[in-house]
């Protein structure tokens, strides 16, 4: 955090407008509004933080354009998206991107039948790469991760610590797997026969396209046959369950602790908020949004925001819930009617 | 996928009846209805796939008996359970069962105090087997899995990559543990004393009987004392939580992301669908079925399908939810009564 | 389990009163009420177990003070909290606390740039400790766990098998991490730009204070910048999700499968029961209790028990749910009113 940043450099870098502040003022750090000091740059990314903004001691704050900030004492730089702009500040001060140091650590095990260029791939201590696996250049395999037989991983991927990628699964380029995630576990498939649940062989794979991120301890089951598919650019959060033969489109967001049951299909640009569930064999249309803890028990049209279980368009669901909360009033009205009628007779 | 299969061979193998097709026609692959070509065998396993069946290009389709399939162009073989029958096709083409290659990999660590026959057990790279552990013949310990002190594992088990089995836990024969699962973590037990939550020692074990399967990243806590028990043939899906001292009967299905709280008891042949919860110290009777996201807050009788939270017999719950959805109509009826009464006076 | 215990020794140790039984009677084991025999000590920790208590064959039972137990045949010792008292029995018979044996196992990898005293720290087989990490005396790093660069872990901590602690995270003293847990995975942060979700660098850390316990396969994301914080004495159960920039106070209980969304703040002594969710950016006041599967979508005052989604004080929520269950009766009353009015006209 040695290199300071001036307001004018900052405004240049984020394509922002200086609302207030000396162009040459220097800042040496970054912090949230409530912990920042005069040497720090901060940002107002969400209306909920207006109280913290009003009392912040930050030297400079990145704010949204089109608002009047009165005579706030901090230097202010306005941009369309302060949160996105702040990422440049983070990158400047944190140098978050660790340099890529290729090499296979002596405590790792790479099977002679695996294919990777040790001058261009980094295999961390304790990691395992089994026979037939192919690892693209620029890819990092985290400590104690296991890459099983015939897995193919593209270029510039990050496989987290203790993650498991089972045999024959395919990953594209720039895929990130957070620690502990499991790719290619057996699908949950049994047939009931003779008083027992008999396992159905799960011989398919998981195929993950470019620019996908998979969260920590998330599980993605391999297909019964064929493939479970995660489309390009889709981001899956921690502790999600993706069952066998699920097909997820491109650029979806699947938030933490959500579960997608077997063979469901998710269109492009779908958002599934936290703790939601999608039933097996249904289809969720493009750009649908399932709000938190939604339960999609049937197929849903795209382009609509849903809530509740079973999922309804969010307005309908909100109305129903409002009716439920007003049940005491409705009961009182019925009682009044009964009394009125009784009074009559 | 080199060995082709003729219709008559297929019919023999799955004990099916050829409805249409030349006995000698050969097929070289398998696929889902919507992706199959003329060289593939497919199956109709679920009513929802009738549209795909009607337009499939599959050379042959395994269909349920007792239906009229008109003049569908594919060869058709009828059986009682097409999904189960298709498993034989999968086995034929995929040769999914990898040959068992015994041996302890040099990068694995097996403590000299552990007991296993290296000519009959496979210990994968990076796996750890600690002192006092006993591993049965035919068992495979996956890459980077850890088997702690005095664990006993039976014959023909599969322990997945990066799975953890803590000290003294017991596994029967033919048990499968998917990657990342944790068996024998401490139960969540504390006493509140002096303003703090003081840990209660968790000295029991987890005991898993024959033919059980445990899903990826599922967690099963050891008992406070005594044992947490998973009965014979029970199948637990991914990301489930089984708390300390839970007792699960035989041949149950516990679907993904469900949680069973401490000391609950689950009878034989119970099904608990995805994202459900069972409260502590309650009993779920034999053959009960909890539908998705059910919340069993009290003991429940066996042989009944439940839904909702608190769990009700599914018909009751469905009626209540239908009433909720019709609240706008009920409110309108009350309004009409009020108007009528107002009009009168 | 060789050392037997007499009733008078037991009463001394747990500060209990002998209600019935010979002071010199010896017991050699411990068991739950329904499995105990005449040689075992058991306890009555919960009203639900009165039936098992009435028929138990246990030689001695620890019971709550202030009750009349009639002429129960077992020896009885009364204490204020039988469950807490029983912990002393467990400790006596189970010798659960394994002796601490320091040393770095030859199959572990400790980077020369890490800092730990191998005569005072135990590093189990397969564990990885990377450059710049600092491990306090008395701490144990489980088999195949990975401790990444510059992590600092205090004294007397237990890091479970296959757990992952990512770079720069900080753990206090006496912290327990159960197997498979992930500390410091990237927060789920993206900005939508040019039709894609662009990752926002997550350069902060996770900071865990003294006496915290983290459950198996739980995930705690690092902050975008700054820190995700778990306060002193807080206990988090299995399979919980703690998102980036969450701040949890001291001595909280977060029960299994609960999820806390980004930047929410949890006061001291809060209890969040199983399968609950807290929305992003909200505040949960001190000593609030969220009952099972609660959904806190807005900030909540402390000192209150909540239920439902959206969370309401539990009495209100219970009343609303009772109204819903009585909807059939309300509908019948409206029907009766309609009939009465029809009869009139």
CSV table of C-alpha atoms in Angstrom, one decimal, chain A residues 44-248:
chain,number,residue,atom,x,y,z
A,44,UNK,CA,-21.1,5.3,-1.7
A,45,UNK,CA,-22.3,2.1,-3.4
A,46,UNK,CA,-25.8,1.7,-1.9
A,47,UNK,CA,-28.5,4.0,-0.6
A,48,UNK,CA,-28.5,2.2,2.7
A,49,UNK,CA,-25.1,3.7,3.4
A,50,UNK,CA,-26.2,7.4,3.2
A,51,UNK,CA,-26.0,7.7,7.0
A,52,UNK,CA,-22.4,6.4,7.0
A,53,UNK,CA,-21.7,8.8,4.1
A,54,UNK,CA,-22.9,11.8,6.0
A,55,UNK,CA,-20.6,11.1,8.9
A,56,UNK,CA,-17.6,9.6,7.1
A,57,UNK,CA,-14.1,10.9,7.8
A,58,UNK,CA,-12.9,9.5,4.4
A,59,UNK,CA,-10.6,11.9,2.6
A,60,UNK,CA,-12.3,11.2,-0.7
A,61,UNK,CA,-15.5,9.4,-1.7
A,62,UNK,CA,-16.6,8.1,-5.0
A,63,UNK,CA,-20.3,8.9,-5.4
A,64,UNK,CA,-23.1,8.3,-8.0
A,65,UNK,CA,-23.6,11.1,-10.5
A,66,UNK,CA,-26.8,13.2,-10.6
A,67,UNK,CA,-27.1,13.9,-6.9
A,68,UNK,CA,-26.6,17.0,-4.8
A,69,UNK,CA,-24.3,16.3,-1.9
A,70,UNK,CA,-24.5,19.7,-0.2
A,71,UNK,CA,-21.4,20.7,1.5
A,72,UNK,CA,-20.0,17.3,2.5
A,73,UNK,CA,-16.4,17.8,3.7
A,74,UNK,CA,-14.8,15.0,1.8
A,75,UNK,CA,-13.4,15.3,-1.7
A,76,UNK,CA,-16.1,13.8,-4.1
A,77,UNK,CA,-15.7,12.2,-7.5
A,78,UNK,CA,-18.9,11.3,-9.3
A,79,UNK,CA,-19.3,8.2,-11.6
A,80,UNK,CA,-22.2,6.2,-13.0
A,81,UNK,CA,-21.3,3.1,-10.9
A,82,UNK,CA,-19.3,3.9,-7.7
A,83,UNK,CA,-18.9,0.2,-6.7
A,84,UNK,CA,-17.5,-0.7,-10.1
A,85,UNK,CA,-15.2,2.3,-10.1
A,86,UNK,CA,-14.0,1.5,-6.6
A,87,UNK,CA,-12.7,-1.8,-8.0
A,88,UNK,CA,-9.9,0.2,-9.7
A,89,UNK,CA,-9.0,1.7,-6.3
A,90,UNK,CA,-8.8,-1.7,-4.8
A,91,UNK,CA,-6.7,-2.9,-7.6
A,92,UNK,CA,-4.3,0.0,-7.2
A,93,UNK,CA,-3.8,-0.3,-3.5
A,94,UNK,CA,-4.1,-4.1,-2.9
A,95,UNK,CA,-2.2,-5.4,-5.8
A,96,UNK,CA,-4.6,-8.3,-5.4
A,97,UNK,CA,-3.4,-10.2,-8.4
A,98,UNK,CA,-0.6,-12.3,-7.0
A,99,UNK,CA,2.2,-12.8,-9.6
A,100,UNK,CA,1.8,-16.2,-11.4
A,101,UNK,CA,4.8,-18.4,-10.5
A,102,UNK,CA,4.7,-21.6,-12.6
A,103,UNK,CA,6.1,-24.9,-11.4
A,104,UNK,CA,5.1,-28.2,-9.9
A,105,UNK,CA,5.7,-28.3,-6.2
A,106,UNK,CA,7.8,-31.4,-5.1
A,107,UNK,CA,5.1,-32.4,-2.7
A,108,UNK,CA,2.4,-32.4,-5.4
A,109,UNK,CA,1.9,-35.5,-7.5
A,110,UNK,CA,1.5,-35.2,-11.3
A,111,UNK,CA,1.0,-38.6,-13.0
A,112,UNK,CA,3.4,-39.1,-15.9
A,113,UNK,CA,0.4,-39.8,-18.0
A,114,UNK,CA,-1.0,-36.3,-17.3
A,115,UNK,CA,-0.3,-33.5,-19.8
A,116,UNK,CA,0.9,-30.1,-18.6
A,117,UNK,CA,3.8,-27.7,-19.1
A,118,UNK,CA,5.5,-27.3,-15.8
A,119,UNK,CA,7.0,-24.0,-17.0
A,120,UNK,CA,3.5,-22.6,-17.6
A,121,UNK,CA,1.3,-24.3,-15.0
A,122,UNK,CA,1.4,-24.0,-11.2
A,123,UNK,CA,0.7,-27.1,-9.2
A,124,UNK,CA,0.6,-26.2,-5.4
A,125,UNK,CA,1.9,-28.4,-2.6
A,126,UNK,CA,-0.1,-31.6,-2.1
A,127,UNK,CA,-2.2,-31.3,-5.2
A,128,UNK,CA,-2.9,-34.4,-7.3
A,129,UNK,CA,-3.1,-34.6,-11.1
A,130,UNK,CA,-4.0,-38.1,-12.3
A,131,UNK,CA,-3.3,-39.9,-15.5
A,132,UNK,CA,-4.8,-38.6,-18.7
A,133,UNK,CA,-5.5,-35.1,-17.2
A,134,UNK,CA,-4.7,-32.1,-19.4
A,135,UNK,CA,-4.0,-28.8,-17.8
A,136,UNK,CA,-3.9,-25.6,-19.9
A,137,UNK,CA,-1.2,-22.9,-19.6
A,138,UNK,CA,-1.6,-20.2,-17.0
A,139,UNK,CA,-3.7,-22.5,-14.8
A,140,UNK,CA,-3.1,-22.9,-11.0
A,141,UNK,CA,-4.1,-26.1,-9.1
A,142,UNK,CA,-4.5,-25.2,-5.4
A,143,UNK,CA,-2.9,-27.0,-2.4
A,144,UNK,CA,-4.4,-30.5,-1.8
A,145,UNK,CA,-6.8,-30.2,-4.7
A,146,UNK,CA,-7.4,-33.4,-6.7
A,147,UNK,CA,-7.8,-33.6,-10.5
A,148,UNK,CA,-8.8,-37.1,-11.5
A,149,UNK,CA,-8.3,-39.1,-14.6
A,150,UNK,CA,-8.8,-37.5,-18.0
A,151,UNK,CA,-10.1,-34.2,-16.7
A,152,UNK,CA,-9.4,-31.4,-19.1
A,153,UNK,CA,-8.9,-27.9,-17.8
A,154,UNK,CA,-8.4,-24.9,-20.1
A,155,UNK,CA,-6.1,-21.9,-19.8
A,156,UNK,CA,-5.8,-19.4,-16.9
A,157,UNK,CA,-8.0,-21.4,-14.6
A,158,UNK,CA,-7.8,-21.3,-10.8
A,159,UNK,CA,-8.7,-24.5,-8.9
A,160,UNK,CA,-9.0,-23.9,-5.2
A,161,UNK,CA,-7.5,-25.7,-2.3
A,162,UNK,CA,-9.0,-29.1,-1.5
A,163,UNK,CA,-11.4,-28.9,-4.5
A,164,UNK,CA,-12.1,-32.3,-6.2
A,165,UNK,CA,-12.7,-32.6,-9.9
A,166,UNK,CA,-13.7,-36.1,-10.8
A,167,UNK,CA,-12.8,-38.2,-13.9
A,168,UNK,CA,-13.4,-36.9,-17.4
A,169,UNK,CA,-15.0,-33.6,-16.5
A,170,UNK,CA,-14.2,-30.7,-18.8
A,171,UNK,CA,-13.5,-27.1,-17.9
A,172,UNK,CA,-13.1,-24.2,-20.3
A,173,UNK,CA,-10.7,-21.2,-20.0
A,174,UNK,CA,-10.6,-18.7,-17.2
A,175,UNK,CA,-12.7,-21.0,-14.9
A,176,UNK,CA,-12.4,-20.4,-11.2
A,177,UNK,CA,-13.3,-23.2,-8.7
A,178,UNK,CA,-13.3,-22.0,-5.1
A,179,UNK,CA,-11.9,-24.3,-2.3
A,180,UNK,CA,-13.7,-27.5,-1.4
A,181,UNK,CA,-16.0,-27.5,-4.4
A,182,UNK,CA,-16.8,-30.9,-5.9
A,183,UNK,CA,-17.2,-31.3,-9.7
A,184,UNK,CA,-18.5,-34.6,-11.1
A,185,UNK,CA,-19.8,-36.4,-8.0
A,186,UNK,CA,-22.2,-39.2,-8.9
A,187,UNK,CA,-25.8,-38.1,-9.6
A,188,UNK,CA,-28.4,-39.2,-7.0
A,189,UNK,CA,-30.1,-41.9,-9.1
A,190,UNK,CA,-31.6,-45.1,-7.8
A,191,UNK,CA,-34.3,-47.5,-8.9
A,192,UNK,CA,-36.4,-49.2,-6.2
A,193,UNK,CA,-36.2,-52.9,-6.7
A,194,UNK,CA,-36.6,-55.8,-4.3
A,195,UNK,CA,-37.0,-53.6,-1.3
A,196,UNK,CA,-33.8,-51.7,-2.0
A,197,UNK,CA,-32.6,-48.6,-3.8
A,198,UNK,CA,-30.4,-49.9,-6.5
A,199,UNK,CA,-27.8,-47.5,-7.8
A,200,UNK,CA,-28.1,-46.4,-11.4
A,201,UNK,CA,-24.6,-46.0,-13.0
A,202,UNK,CA,-23.7,-42.3,-13.5
A,203,UNK,CA,-21.4,-42.4,-16.4
A,204,UNK,CA,-21.8,-38.9,-17.8
A,205,UNK,CA,-19.6,-35.8,-17.0
A,206,UNK,CA,-19.8,-32.2,-16.0
A,207,UNK,CA,-18.9,-29.7,-18.7
A,208,UNK,CA,-18.1,-26.1,-17.5
A,209,UNK,CA,-17.7,-23.4,-20.2
A,210,UNK,CA,-15.4,-20.4,-20.2
A,211,UNK,CA,-15.4,-17.7,-17.5
A,212,UNK,CA,-17.5,-19.6,-15.1
A,213,UNK,CA,-16.9,-19.3,-11.3
A,214,UNK,CA,-18.0,-22.1,-8.8
A,215,UNK,CA,-18.3,-21.2,-5.1
A,216,UNK,CA,-16.7,-22.9,-2.1
A,217,UNK,CA,-18.1,-26.3,-1.2
A,218,UNK,CA,-20.6,-26.2,-4.0
A,219,UNK,CA,-21.4,-29.6,-5.6
A,220,UNK,CA,-22.1,-30.4,-9.2
A,221,UNK,CA,-23.1,-33.9,-10.0
A,222,UNK,CA,-22.1,-35.7,-13.2
A,223,UNK,CA,-24.8,-36.7,-15.7
A,224,UNK,CA,-26.3,-40.1,-15.7
A,225,UNK,CA,-25.0,-40.2,-19.2
A,226,UNK,CA,-24.3,-37.2,-21.5
A,227,UNK,CA,-23.4,-34.1,-19.4
A,228,UNK,CA,-24.4,-31.7,-16.8
A,229,UNK,CA,-23.6,-28.3,-18.3
A,230,UNK,CA,-22.7,-24.9,-16.9
A,231,UNK,CA,-22.9,-22.2,-19.6
A,232,UNK,CA,-20.3,-19.5,-20.3
A,233,UNK,CA,-19.9,-16.7,-17.8
A,234,UNK,CA,-22.3,-18.2,-15.2
A,235,UNK,CA,-21.4,-17.6,-11.6
A,236,UNK,CA,-22.4,-20.0,-8.9
A,237,UNK,CA,-22.0,-19.1,-5.2
A,238,UNK,CA,-21.0,-21.2,-2.2
A,239,UNK,CA,-22.9,-24.4,-1.0
A,240,UNK,CA,-25.1,-24.7,-4.1
A,241,UNK,CA,-26.3,-28.1,-5.3
A,242,UNK,CA,-26.5,-28.7,-9.0
A,243,UNK,CA,-27.9,-32.2,-9.7
A,244,UNK,CA,-27.2,-34.5,-12.6
A,245,UNK,CA,-28.2,-33.5,-16.1
A,246,UNK,CA,-29.0,-30.0,-15.1
A,247,UNK,CA,-28.3,-27.5,-18.0
A,248,UNK,CA,-27.6,-23.9,-17.0
